[in-house]
XYZ file of C-alpha atoms in Angstrom:
702
model
C 71.368 4.636 -60.293
C 73.540 7.425 -61.750
C 76.746 7.045 -63.462
C 79.748 8.178 -61.875
C 81.457 11.262 -62.979
C 84.889 9.880 -63.296
C 85.949 12.485 -65.722
C 85.099 15.216 -62.976
C 86.511 13.456 -59.999
C 90.008 12.304 -60.694
C 90.793 10.448 -57.557
C 87.112 9.725 -56.951
C 87.401 6.137 -56.539
C 88.762 6.600 -52.984
C 85.825 8.659 -51.742
C 83.132 6.958 -49.540
C 80.391 7.764 -51.870
C 79.506 7.595 -55.769
C 78.597 10.918 -57.410
C 75.386 10.959 -59.599
C 73.899 13.818 -61.735
C 74.341 17.393 -60.973
C 71.488 19.827 -60.246
C 71.404 22.954 -62.308
C 73.919 25.499 -61.040
C 71.091 28.001 -60.964
C 69.351 26.439 -58.092
C 72.775 25.842 -56.023
C 73.639 27.874 -53.095
C 76.802 30.283 -53.772
C 79.582 28.468 -55.321
C 78.706 24.978 -54.394
C 77.996 22.378 -56.822
C 75.023 19.936 -55.720
C 75.099 16.266 -56.759
C 72.886 13.286 -56.128
C 75.013 10.482 -54.675
C 74.925 7.160 -53.174
C 77.006 5.862 -50.178
C 79.246 3.005 -51.006
C 78.650 1.368 -47.666
C 74.985 0.622 -48.274
C 73.867 2.270 -51.490
C 71.531 4.655 -49.503
C 70.912 8.150 -51.310
C 72.630 11.361 -50.173
C 73.273 14.645 -51.510
C 76.929 15.589 -52.209
C 77.894 19.352 -52.043
C 81.240 20.026 -53.835
C 83.290 23.232 -53.364
C 86.600 23.723 -54.968
C 89.343 26.575 -54.657
C 93.077 26.958 -55.798
C 94.414 26.362 -52.358
C 93.252 25.165 -49.069
C 93.371 28.484 -47.581
C 90.840 29.813 -50.331
C 88.095 32.106 -48.654
C 85.477 29.967 -50.374
C 86.865 27.021 -48.731
C 87.081 28.647 -45.361
C 83.440 29.425 -45.684
C 82.515 25.954 -46.669
C 84.127 24.443 -43.694
C 82.291 26.849 -41.517
C 79.102 25.560 -43.001
C 80.155 21.999 -42.342
C 81.046 22.816 -38.713
C 77.780 24.615 -38.227
C 75.673 21.682 -39.774
C 77.509 19.023 -37.718
C 76.761 20.978 -34.378
C 73.184 22.125 -35.190
C 70.125 19.785 -34.717
C 66.655 20.906 -35.601
C 63.860 19.231 -37.692
C 64.116 22.114 -40.263
C 67.909 22.124 -40.669
C 69.939 19.764 -43.122
C 71.247 16.752 -41.742
C 75.112 16.401 -41.858
C 76.627 13.154 -42.537
C 80.453 13.515 -43.644
C 82.955 15.977 -44.556
C 85.725 15.023 -47.206
C 88.621 17.159 -48.337
C 90.730 15.959 -51.127
C 93.178 17.475 -53.826
C 91.910 17.050 -57.355
C 93.821 18.303 -60.510
C 95.736 20.724 -58.499
C 92.650 22.114 -56.682
C 91.611 21.796 -53.178
C 88.144 20.306 -52.911
C 85.803 20.118 -50.137
C 82.775 17.482 -50.328
C 80.119 18.015 -47.870
C 77.643 14.840 -47.670
C 74.330 15.277 -46.249
C 70.803 13.708 -46.197
C 69.427 13.367 -49.841
C 67.622 16.559 -50.931
C 66.511 18.412 -53.851
C 66.704 22.223 -54.466
C 63.484 24.051 -53.461
C 63.096 25.878 -56.760
C 63.080 22.418 -58.695
C 60.478 21.144 -56.254
C 58.203 24.080 -56.785
C 58.566 24.133 -60.498
C 56.841 20.629 -60.594
C 53.900 21.842 -58.630
C 50.511 23.470 -59.886
C 50.503 27.072 -58.854
C 46.820 26.801 -58.128
C 47.087 24.147 -55.468
C 50.513 24.743 -53.758
C 49.466 27.654 -51.380
C 49.034 25.315 -48.354
C 52.351 23.723 -49.099
C 54.254 26.960 -49.281
C 52.696 28.063 -46.129
C 53.565 24.793 -44.270
C 57.258 24.952 -45.779
C 57.600 28.619 -44.728
C 56.431 27.644 -41.243
C 59.223 25.080 -40.983
C 61.756 27.598 -42.241
C 60.599 30.316 -39.808
C 60.995 27.817 -36.988
C 64.570 27.135 -37.828
C 65.465 30.715 -37.994
C 63.614 31.481 -34.725
C 65.696 28.685 -33.164
C 68.924 30.176 -34.639
C 68.294 33.675 -33.376
C 66.457 33.182 -30.030
C 68.012 30.113 -28.819
C 71.296 29.958 -30.210
C 71.866 33.657 -30.950
C 73.357 33.047 -34.377
C 73.110 34.867 -37.418
C 72.573 32.832 -40.815
C 73.472 35.658 -43.049
C 72.224 34.446 -46.362
C 68.597 33.268 -46.124
C 67.107 32.780 -49.652
C 65.398 30.144 -51.651
C 68.745 28.539 -52.689
C 69.439 28.058 -48.947
C 66.427 25.654 -48.602
C 66.395 22.217 -49.965
C 63.615 19.718 -49.811
C 63.680 15.974 -48.822
C 61.931 13.051 -50.418
C 59.007 13.506 -48.064
C 58.950 17.323 -49.138
C 60.285 18.764 -45.649
C 61.902 21.889 -46.166
C 65.582 21.941 -44.724
C 67.511 25.172 -44.074
C 71.327 25.015 -45.165
C 73.863 27.290 -46.758
C 75.665 28.130 -43.273
C 78.682 29.602 -45.104
C 78.692 32.873 -43.399
C 76.853 31.887 -40.167
C 78.265 34.019 -37.362
C 77.652 34.497 -33.705
C 75.655 37.649 -33.158
C 77.589 39.000 -30.290
C 81.102 38.575 -32.017
C 84.177 39.742 -30.278
C 85.909 40.911 -33.281
C 84.526 41.725 -36.502
C 87.571 40.630 -38.354
C 87.116 37.119 -37.308
C 83.539 37.143 -38.262
C 82.601 34.864 -41.247
C 79.816 37.232 -42.172
C 82.376 40.115 -42.475
C 85.060 38.014 -44.351
C 82.821 36.194 -46.784
C 80.070 38.763 -47.297
C 80.894 39.060 -50.945
C 79.640 35.365 -51.407
C 76.079 36.568 -50.637
C 74.244 38.157 -53.680
C 73.556 41.720 -53.267
C 69.669 41.727 -53.281
C 69.545 39.421 -50.250
C 71.677 41.874 -48.033
C 69.949 44.278 -45.747
C 71.061 47.765 -45.686
C 73.457 47.484 -42.855
C 75.120 44.344 -44.407
C 75.392 46.029 -47.763
C 77.096 49.009 -46.147
C 79.336 46.799 -44.133
C 77.996 48.587 -40.798
C 78.856 45.415 -38.557
C 78.412 47.545 -35.358
C 74.715 48.040 -36.455
C 74.297 44.343 -36.785
C 75.680 43.641 -33.287
C 73.621 46.259 -31.945
C 70.322 45.244 -33.654
C 68.547 42.040 -32.588
C 69.924 38.792 -33.446
C 67.133 38.103 -35.932
C 67.773 41.423 -37.781
C 69.687 40.134 -40.774
C 67.726 37.035 -41.275
C 64.442 38.751 -40.906
C 65.394 40.486 -44.111
C 66.238 37.375 -45.657
C 63.003 35.680 -44.621
C 61.207 38.496 -46.671
C 63.276 37.832 -49.700
C 62.546 34.166 -49.383
C 58.683 34.803 -49.179
C 58.768 36.960 -52.402
C 60.608 34.138 -54.142
C 58.402 31.309 -53.156
C 55.056 33.293 -53.540
C 56.230 34.481 -57.006
C 57.852 31.343 -58.159
C 61.091 32.948 -59.373
C 64.354 33.893 -57.863
C 64.838 37.401 -56.820
C 66.714 39.271 -59.250
C 67.143 42.570 -57.589
C 66.277 44.552 -54.284
C 63.541 46.712 -55.924
C 61.502 43.478 -56.706
C 60.613 43.191 -53.212
C 58.172 46.101 -53.762
C 56.094 43.745 -55.989
C 53.423 42.511 -53.492
C 50.896 41.015 -55.826
C 51.933 37.527 -55.116
C 52.005 37.815 -51.475
C 48.815 36.581 -49.511
C 46.840 39.306 -48.013
C 46.701 37.728 -44.487
C 50.689 37.624 -44.733
C 51.158 41.207 -46.095
C 51.689 43.009 -42.704
C 54.328 40.409 -41.565
C 55.937 40.509 -44.977
C 56.277 44.386 -44.726
C 57.485 44.314 -41.043
C 60.152 41.729 -42.133
C 61.635 44.084 -44.644
C 61.663 47.108 -42.216
C 64.579 49.474 -43.054
C 65.755 49.584 -39.383
C 66.962 46.352 -37.886
C 65.116 46.949 -34.508
C 61.969 47.264 -36.193
C 62.106 43.994 -38.157
C 59.713 41.223 -37.162
C 61.026 38.482 -34.714
C 60.409 35.117 -36.544
C 58.995 33.785 -33.406
C 56.248 36.260 -33.493
C 55.488 35.299 -36.981
C 55.116 31.514 -35.762
C 52.902 32.602 -32.798
C 50.693 34.653 -35.102
C 49.453 31.441 -36.634
C 49.163 32.889 -40.166
C 51.090 29.961 -41.657
C 49.143 27.215 -40.003
C 46.534 25.594 -42.379
C 44.843 22.246 -42.770
C 47.755 20.785 -44.402
C 49.976 21.580 -41.582
C 47.658 20.479 -38.924
C 47.133 17.090 -40.695
C 50.950 16.529 -40.723
C 51.469 17.776 -37.371
C 48.615 15.305 -36.171
C 50.198 12.352 -37.990
C 53.650 13.239 -36.459
C 52.169 13.116 -33.016
C 49.659 10.366 -33.644
C 51.220 8.315 -30.664
C 49.806 10.708 -28.094
C 46.236 11.067 -29.611
C 43.288 9.270 -28.193
C 40.921 7.076 -29.903
C 38.154 9.451 -30.374
C 40.682 12.195 -31.756
C 42.155 9.356 -34.218
C 38.602 8.466 -35.425
C 37.461 12.137 -36.024
C 40.729 13.085 -37.822
C 40.952 10.157 -40.350
C 37.132 10.436 -41.147
C 37.829 14.234 -41.957
C 41.273 13.495 -43.832
C 39.542 12.340 -47.314
C 38.037 15.883 -47.838
C 41.303 17.620 -47.421
C 42.920 15.648 -50.449
C 41.230 17.902 -53.198
C 43.066 20.903 -52.027
C 46.588 19.295 -51.686
C 48.904 19.217 -54.605
C 49.262 15.429 -55.717
C 52.781 15.447 -55.170
C 52.541 16.613 -51.551
C 49.832 13.701 -50.924
C 52.068 11.285 -52.593
C 55.349 12.292 -51.010
C 54.230 13.518 -47.651
C 51.081 12.253 -46.569
C 51.269 8.753 -48.077
C 54.513 7.766 -46.093
C 52.976 9.164 -42.864
C 49.786 7.160 -43.307
C 51.482 4.059 -44.258
C 53.602 4.312 -41.207
C 50.624 4.968 -39.070
C 48.576 1.982 -40.354
C 51.522 -0.460 -40.130
C 52.463 0.141 -36.627
C 48.943 0.471 -35.386
C 48.587 4.145 -34.630
C 45.706 4.644 -37.151
C 42.229 3.037 -37.229
C 41.441 0.899 -40.371
C 39.538 3.947 -41.815
C 42.776 5.202 -42.743
C 43.306 2.728 -45.226
C 40.846 4.250 -47.480
C 42.589 7.569 -47.568
C 45.986 5.561 -48.226
C 44.469 3.697 -51.264
C 42.804 6.999 -52.647
C 46.255 8.594 -52.572
C 47.614 5.574 -54.182
C 45.526 5.723 -57.187
C 47.404 8.933 -58.325
C 50.683 7.357 -58.557
C 52.319 5.891 -61.743
C 52.176 2.109 -61.864
C 55.926 1.770 -61.092
C 55.696 4.008 -57.968
C 52.423 2.217 -56.882
C 54.332 -1.206 -56.978
C 57.281 0.334 -54.951
C 55.353 2.518 -52.495
C 51.918 1.125 -52.010
C 52.074 -2.664 -52.550
C 54.673 -3.503 -49.892
C 52.726 -1.613 -47.230
C 49.435 -3.709 -48.222
C 51.469 -6.844 -48.167
C 52.625 -6.158 -44.595
C 49.054 -5.374 -43.538
C 47.637 -8.628 -44.827
C 49.489 -10.033 -41.756
C 47.582 -8.067 -39.295
C 45.125 -9.442 -36.821
C 42.910 -6.378 -36.853
C 39.593 -7.646 -38.671
C 38.781 -3.977 -39.683
C 42.100 -3.684 -41.727
C 41.395 -7.228 -43.402
C 37.985 -5.926 -44.302
C 39.281 -2.746 -45.650
C 41.791 -4.819 -47.585
C 39.519 -6.928 -49.134
C 36.772 -4.380 -50.022
C 39.565 -2.584 -52.152
C 41.383 -5.604 -53.779
C 40.278 -4.834 -57.121
C 42.106 -1.557 -56.809
C 45.580 -2.723 -55.849
C 45.350 -6.443 -56.762
C 46.391 -6.313 -60.323
C 49.792 -4.667 -59.143
C 50.610 -7.526 -56.945
C 53.341 -9.845 -58.223
C 52.382 -13.570 -58.542
C 54.990 -14.488 -55.962
C 54.042 -12.083 -53.507
C 50.245 -13.107 -53.952
C 51.244 -16.824 -53.482
C 53.793 -16.703 -50.637
C 52.888 -13.680 -48.716
C 49.209 -12.922 -48.925
C 47.167 -15.903 -49.809
C 47.572 -17.866 -46.495
C 46.495 -14.923 -44.544
C 43.377 -14.529 -46.837
C 42.293 -17.838 -46.786
C 41.700 -17.742 -43.018
C 38.682 -15.687 -43.960
C 37.011 -18.714 -45.848
C 36.013 -20.018 -42.366
C 35.504 -16.698 -40.690
C 32.363 -16.603 -38.373
C 31.197 -13.326 -40.021
C 29.336 -14.036 -43.395
C 30.383 -10.728 -44.800
C 34.066 -11.508 -44.486
C 33.490 -14.917 -45.820
C 31.986 -13.527 -48.944
C 34.714 -10.808 -49.255
C 37.225 -13.396 -49.067
C 35.666 -15.451 -51.737
C 35.388 -12.516 -54.085
C 38.996 -11.566 -53.570
C 39.941 -14.977 -55.285
C 38.778 -13.349 -58.595
C 41.866 -11.111 -58.214
C 44.253 -13.523 -56.254
C 43.097 -16.833 -57.926
C 44.746 -16.244 -61.247
C 48.022 -15.553 -59.676
C 48.160 -18.767 -57.588
C 50.082 -21.936 -58.718
C 48.328 -25.026 -59.782
C 49.320 -26.702 -56.660
C 47.704 -24.072 -54.550
C 44.645 -23.795 -56.689
C 43.904 -27.678 -56.514
C 45.289 -28.477 -53.096
C 43.984 -25.533 -51.235
C 41.604 -23.224 -52.886
C 39.231 -25.911 -54.234
C 38.799 -27.409 -50.917
C 37.818 -24.166 -49.396
C 35.334 -23.437 -52.405
C 33.889 -26.907 -51.882
C 32.820 -26.009 -48.337
C 31.601 -22.659 -49.439
C 29.195 -24.164 -52.042
C 27.445 -25.702 -49.224
C 27.477 -22.472 -46.965
C 24.570 -21.531 -44.940
C 24.490 -18.270 -46.713
C 22.641 -18.634 -50.103
C 24.656 -15.727 -51.718
C 28.009 -17.286 -50.778
C 26.803 -20.513 -52.424
C 25.800 -18.777 -55.588
C 28.930 -16.554 -55.908
C 31.135 -19.592 -55.215
C 29.593 -21.302 -58.370
C 30.313 -18.010 -60.221
C 33.939 -17.851 -59.098
C 34.515 -21.445 -60.169
C 33.204 -20.666 -63.615
C 35.331 -17.577 -63.881
C 38.578 -19.367 -62.707
C 38.210 -22.437 -64.913
C 40.639 -21.275 -67.524
C 43.297 -21.084 -64.792
C 42.933 -24.986 -63.622
C 44.468 -27.777 -65.376
C 42.429 -29.769 -67.767
C 42.543 -32.747 -65.439
C 41.062 -30.375 -62.601
C 38.284 -29.092 -64.968
C 37.144 -32.396 -65.881
C 37.171 -33.704 -62.187
C 35.672 -30.752 -60.509
C 33.407 -28.444 -62.737
C 30.570 -30.675 -63.460
C 30.203 -31.992 -60.080
C 30.386 -28.543 -58.766
C 27.889 -27.135 -61.201
C 25.273 -29.982 -61.055
C 25.312 -29.582 -57.471
C 24.455 -25.897 -57.592
C 21.436 -27.045 -59.955
C 19.881 -28.663 -56.859
C 20.366 -25.687 -54.642
C 17.146 -24.273 -53.045
C 18.484 -20.672 -54.095
C 17.266 -19.545 -57.525
C 20.306 -17.398 -58.290
C 22.619 -20.447 -57.211
C 20.777 -22.651 -59.849
C 20.888 -19.869 -62.491
C 24.682 -19.679 -61.769
C 25.236 -23.335 -62.088
C 23.387 -23.295 -65.508
C 25.373 -20.491 -66.844
C 28.453 -21.939 -65.602
C 28.097 -25.154 -67.382
C 27.657 -23.153 -70.612
C 30.544 -20.883 -70.025
C 32.839 -23.901 -69.386
C 31.422 -26.001 -72.224
C 34.837 -26.772 -73.687
C 35.798 -28.803 -70.655
C 32.629 -31.181 -71.123
C 32.966 -34.060 -73.483
C 30.089 -35.223 -75.771
C 29.618 -38.095 -73.314
C 29.569 -35.876 -70.375
C 26.860 -33.369 -72.315
C 24.725 -36.346 -73.087
C 24.712 -38.466 -69.845
C 25.203 -35.991 -67.150
C 24.376 -32.383 -68.551
C 21.040 -32.935 -70.287
C 19.590 -35.195 -67.514
C 20.547 -32.650 -64.832
C 19.383 -29.631 -66.762
C 16.096 -30.993 -67.999
C 14.167 -30.868 -64.741
C 14.907 -27.220 -64.389
C 13.127 -26.133 -67.666
C 9.999 -26.406 -65.513
C 11.271 -24.620 -62.609
C 8.672 -22.160 -60.877
C 11.231 -19.286 -61.286
C 11.369 -17.625 -64.578
C 15.107 -16.903 -64.490
C 15.993 -20.554 -63.897
C 13.731 -21.783 -66.725
C 15.144 -19.517 -69.258
C 18.725 -20.235 -68.420
C 17.832 -24.046 -68.341
C 16.499 -23.918 -71.860
C 19.291 -21.762 -72.996
C 21.552 -24.433 -71.596
C 19.690 -27.448 -73.406
C 19.775 -25.510 -76.690
C 23.508 -25.109 -76.269
C 24.321 -28.592 -75.694
C 21.743 -29.819 -78.251
C 23.552 -27.782 -80.984
C 27.033 -28.980 -79.769
C 25.739 -32.699 -79.770
C 24.110 -32.281 -83.313
C 27.638 -31.073 -84.465
C 29.233 -33.796 -82.726
C 26.889 -36.275 -84.489
C 27.576 -34.690 -87.982
C 31.395 -35.087 -87.374
C 30.706 -38.863 -86.595
C 28.684 -39.168 -89.593
C 31.374 -37.463 -91.779
C 34.261 -39.633 -90.457
C 31.936 -42.750 -91.128
C 31.380 -41.887 -94.508
C 35.099 -41.348 -95.063
C 36.161 -44.638 -93.299
C 33.580 -46.798 -92.513
C 33.707 -48.320 -88.883
C 35.804 -45.651 -87.609
C 34.652 -44.314 -84.261
C 35.283 -41.045 -82.480
C 37.261 -41.031 -79.095
C 35.486 -38.745 -76.841
C 36.218 -35.478 -78.716
C 35.638 -32.382 -76.470
C 32.846 -29.807 -77.183
C 35.083 -26.849 -77.628
C 34.258 -23.009 -77.869
C 34.716 -23.402 -81.700
C 31.981 -26.208 -82.146
C 28.685 -25.250 -83.370
C 26.377 -23.608 -80.695
C 29.317 -23.003 -78.325
C 29.648 -19.282 -78.850
C 27.869 -18.533 -75.496
C 30.861 -19.677 -73.452
C 33.755 -17.463 -72.103
C 34.298 -15.933 -68.769
C 31.445 -16.520 -66.319
C 32.101 -13.455 -64.357
C 32.168 -11.324 -67.427
C 28.995 -12.918 -68.524
C 26.724 -12.050 -65.931
C 28.539 -10.692 -62.738
C 28.265 -12.111 -59.369
C 25.102 -13.944 -58.712
C 24.071 -12.051 -55.605
C 25.444 -8.853 -53.948
C 27.379 -8.107 -50.799
C 26.158 -9.579 -47.666
C 27.441 -6.585 -45.883
C 25.417 -3.882 -47.603
C 23.782 -1.796 -45.029
C 25.541 -3.464 -42.102
C 27.397 -1.354 -39.613
C 31.104 -1.543 -39.177
C 30.859 -3.247 -35.863
C 28.862 -6.198 -37.618
C 31.669 -6.536 -40.133
C 34.485 -6.105 -37.806
C 33.388 -8.840 -35.244
C 29.729 -10.218 -34.508
C 28.000 -12.480 -36.621
C 24.657 -11.038 -38.070
C 21.728 -12.874 -36.536
C 19.799 -12.552 -39.839
C 21.258 -12.313 -43.361
C 19.227 -11.116 -46.233
C 19.768 -11.852 -49.671
C 18.487 -10.488 -52.969
C 18.959 -11.352 -56.814
C 21.318 -9.188 -58.851
C 21.665 -10.957 -62.190
C 21.144 -9.631 -65.701
C 18.499 -7.042 -65.852
C 15.964 -9.185 -67.660
C 16.660 -11.859 -64.705
C 16.446 -9.413 -61.844
C 13.190 -7.755 -63.165
C 11.307 -11.064 -62.820
C 12.791 -11.982 -59.409
C 10.022 -11.046 -57.105
C 10.253 -12.546 -53.339
C 7.483 -14.989 -54.084
C 9.431 -16.562 -56.812
C 12.727 -16.722 -54.827
C 11.030 -18.992 -52.259
C 10.270 -21.655 -54.778
C 12.427 -24.745 -54.734
C 13.601 -26.435 -58.132
C 11.466 -29.354 -59.371
C 12.870 -32.753 -58.212
C 12.161 -36.404 -58.490
C 13.202 -37.511 -55.281
C 12.398 -36.369 -51.790
C 16.126 -36.220 -50.247
C 17.034 -33.036 -52.236
C 17.100 -30.082 -49.867
C 17.642 -26.459 -49.939
C 21.302 -26.364 -48.859
C 23.358 -29.232 -50.562
C 25.044 -31.611 -48.178
C 28.568 -30.603 -46.982
C 31.343 -32.837 -48.501
C 33.022 -35.404 -46.303
C 36.019 -33.798 -44.297
C 38.376 -36.092 -46.037
C 37.193 -35.291 -49.528
C 37.712 -32.003 -51.697
C 34.064 -32.303 -52.336
C 34.272 -32.861 -56.003
C 36.446 -36.013 -56.272
C 33.735 -38.435 -57.608
C 30.644 -38.680 -59.604
C 28.273 -39.039 -56.384
C 26.144 -36.024 -57.532
C 25.556 -37.467 -61.191
C 24.956 -40.731 -59.917
C 22.378 -39.467 -57.323
C 20.565 -37.762 -60.239
C 20.624 -40.929 -62.282
C 18.906 -42.910 -59.257
C 16.542 -39.943 -58.932
C 15.479 -40.331 -62.640
C 14.891 -44.058 -62.285
C 12.923 -43.987 -59.119
C 10.337 -41.327 -60.181
C 7.831 -41.837 -62.804
C 6.854 -38.584 -62.942
C 8.243 -34.970 -61.938
C 6.813 -33.569 -58.744
C 4.390 -30.806 -59.301
C 6.158 -27.560 -58.929
C 5.960 -25.636 -55.771
C 3.535 -22.852 -55.485
C 4.706 -19.316 -56.299
C 3.238 -18.234 -52.993
C 6.038 -20.250 -51.492
C 3.606 -22.040 -48.944
C 3.682 -25.693 -50.392
C 5.890 -28.422 -49.416
C 9.200 -29.236 -50.977
C 12.488 -27.682 -49.989
C 13.110 -24.207 -48.538
C 15.293 -21.246 -49.864
C 18.735 -21.561 -48.385
C 18.164 -18.276 -46.608
C 14.575 -18.453 -45.731
C 15.419 -20.301 -42.664
C 17.241 -17.173 -41.433
C 13.852 -15.477 -41.050
C 14.611 -12.824 -43.682
C 12.126 -11.568 -46.434
C 14.227 -11.374 -49.548
C 14.196 -8.131 -51.493
C 15.742 -7.193 -54.716
C 17.326 -4.005 -53.235
C 18.926 -6.159 -50.332
C 22.087 -6.428 -52.433
C 23.970 -4.219 -54.862
C 26.197 -5.458 -57.800
C 29.782 -6.349 -56.756
C-alpha cells in the first residue's frame, strides 16, 4: 500500500516490516518518527516508531528502550499494544524501531471531525485515557510523566491508546539518579510539566500522590482536545472557554498548584461526567454477550435515535464494526440490521463494498428468518454494490429458498429481490433455476404474487437469451391474461407490449391478438384500457410489417419475408421498454401492516390485496370491480391458473395458446361479462377465496 523508504532505511531489507508514509512530525511524540507499516509475515498493518541517536548509549535511545519495556509489560485496553522492538545501525547511527498495533496520531483524527458533533466522542476518549492513568497510578504506582495529546494515538476503530512511556518511572523510586523521569525530563516540553517537575524537585514528586504529575498532564490533554490545537505555553491553560461547564470544576482541580490537592483520575471516572450516550452504547455492545433479550431489544430499538448526534466518522469506524460483529455472531436481534445499513449509507462506495457487503454476504447464510426478512427488505440499498460473482455463488442459493417459504410476505420479498439480483445472475442460473421458481409463483395462491411475477418477468426480459424469451415470455404473459386478479391481467397486457421486440409478426397475429381480444370487454376499466392499448400497439406493428412486405414485393416479385421480428424501432412500438419502470409492481407488499411475528414465522390466515398501478388505473379500482373475472369463452378457465407439471418449467410448450385457440373454436359468442357487483357466476378473484375484502389502501407501492 505504501512505498518503502529505501533511501531512509539503508539496511531496511532485513527488517521484519515494511515502512510506509510518515506522519507529520508535529503530531509525533518527542523525538520519535511515526510511520505506517506492514508486517512482512502476513501483510497486516502496524505502526512503526523510529528513534535515532549517535550511539547506543544516547539518552534518547535509553528513554526509547524504557518506553518499549513498559509497553511490553503493561496490559490495559487503553494502552498501546506492543508487538516488536528492533535495534539496528544505519549510516553510522544507532536506531531503535518500536512496532505496535496500527494507530494514527490523535491530533490528525480530530482534525477530520466536525467540531459541532464531536463532543460525545471527546468525552468517551478522555474517559478511556483517564482509566489508563488511574490504572498506572492506583494499581501500578507508576508515573507516566509526559501526558499530552502527542502521547495519545487512535486505532482504526477510533479507540484512544496511551503511549509515550519514555520517562515512565516508579513513584516510590529508590534513587533519583536512576529515575528515567529525572534523567530524561528534558525530553518533555516545558508547558506539560507541573511546577515540581519544572523545578526538579523530585522529593516533592515522591512525597506527593502517585497521580500528582499525571493529573497535571491530564488537564493539559483536556485543554488540547477541547480547544482543537496543541498547547503552546503554560499560560494557555487559563483559557477555559473551550472546557465544558460540567467538566470545569474537575479541570481546575487537576491543575492545582500543590500535588496533594490535584484530583485523582479515579475520582474523575467515578463522578460520571465523562459518560454519555455514545460511551454507553459502545459499552453495551462490548458487553453484549451478558445482556438479556429484553435489554438487547430495548437498546437496538433506541440506537437509531442516537446516530444524528454522533460524528459520521465515529459511526462508520466505531459503531459499524461492533454492530457487524454482534449481528454476525448472533448477539444482536434482527432489528440491529437496520442501524447497520443506515450507517452504511454514509460510506463512500469503495468503503461500502469493503466493509458492509462482506458482512451482508455472510448474513444471507443465517437461518434466522428475521435477519433474512431485513436483508430482503433493504436489498435495494446494498444490492447494486454486490459483485456478480458474489450474487451468483454466495447469495442466490440462500435467497432462492424463500420462493417456497410458507410465509406469503417472505415469498413476495424473495420475488422482488430478483429485480436486483436477477441482472447479476448467469444465463444458466436464470434459465435452469430462476425461471422454474417464477413458473410456480405465477400460479401462487396469493394474487399479488402472481401479478408481480409477471412484472418481474417483463423487467428481466432483456437479461434472458433470445431463445429463452421466445420460449417463455408469451406463454407466461398469456397465462396472466386468464388470471382472475385484474392487476395480474393488466400486468400481462403491459408486459406483452414492453417485450414487443421479442414477438414475431406471426406470434403477434396468431397468439397475441386472439388472447388480448376478449379482454377488450373486460368488466374492469384498467384491463379494458390496457387491452385496447395492446391491440393498438400490435395493430400498428402488423400494419408496418404489411407495408414492408408490400415494399419488398414491389422490388422483387415473389420474395417473401422470413419471420421478421417486431422490434422497438418498428412503427407503433415506442411504448416498449422496462416493464418495472413502466408501471411499477402490480400490487404492493403482502406484509404491510403485519406484525413482525407474522413475517418472521407464522403464515397469516388471511391475505389482503389492493391495486397499486398507475394513478389512472388505481383510481378506478373499486373493490366491486376487482372481484370481476375476465370474459372467457370456455368454462374451464379459473381464478388461479393451473400449476405447471412438476417435470416442466411451466413455459416449455404452447399449451396456453392452444387452449385459447380451442376456446375460440368452441364458443359461438363471448360469455356475458360478470356483474360488477361480484355476485354472478364465472371465476372468483384469486384472493377472494381467502375471505378478504380488497381495499386500495391495503398495499403501498414497492
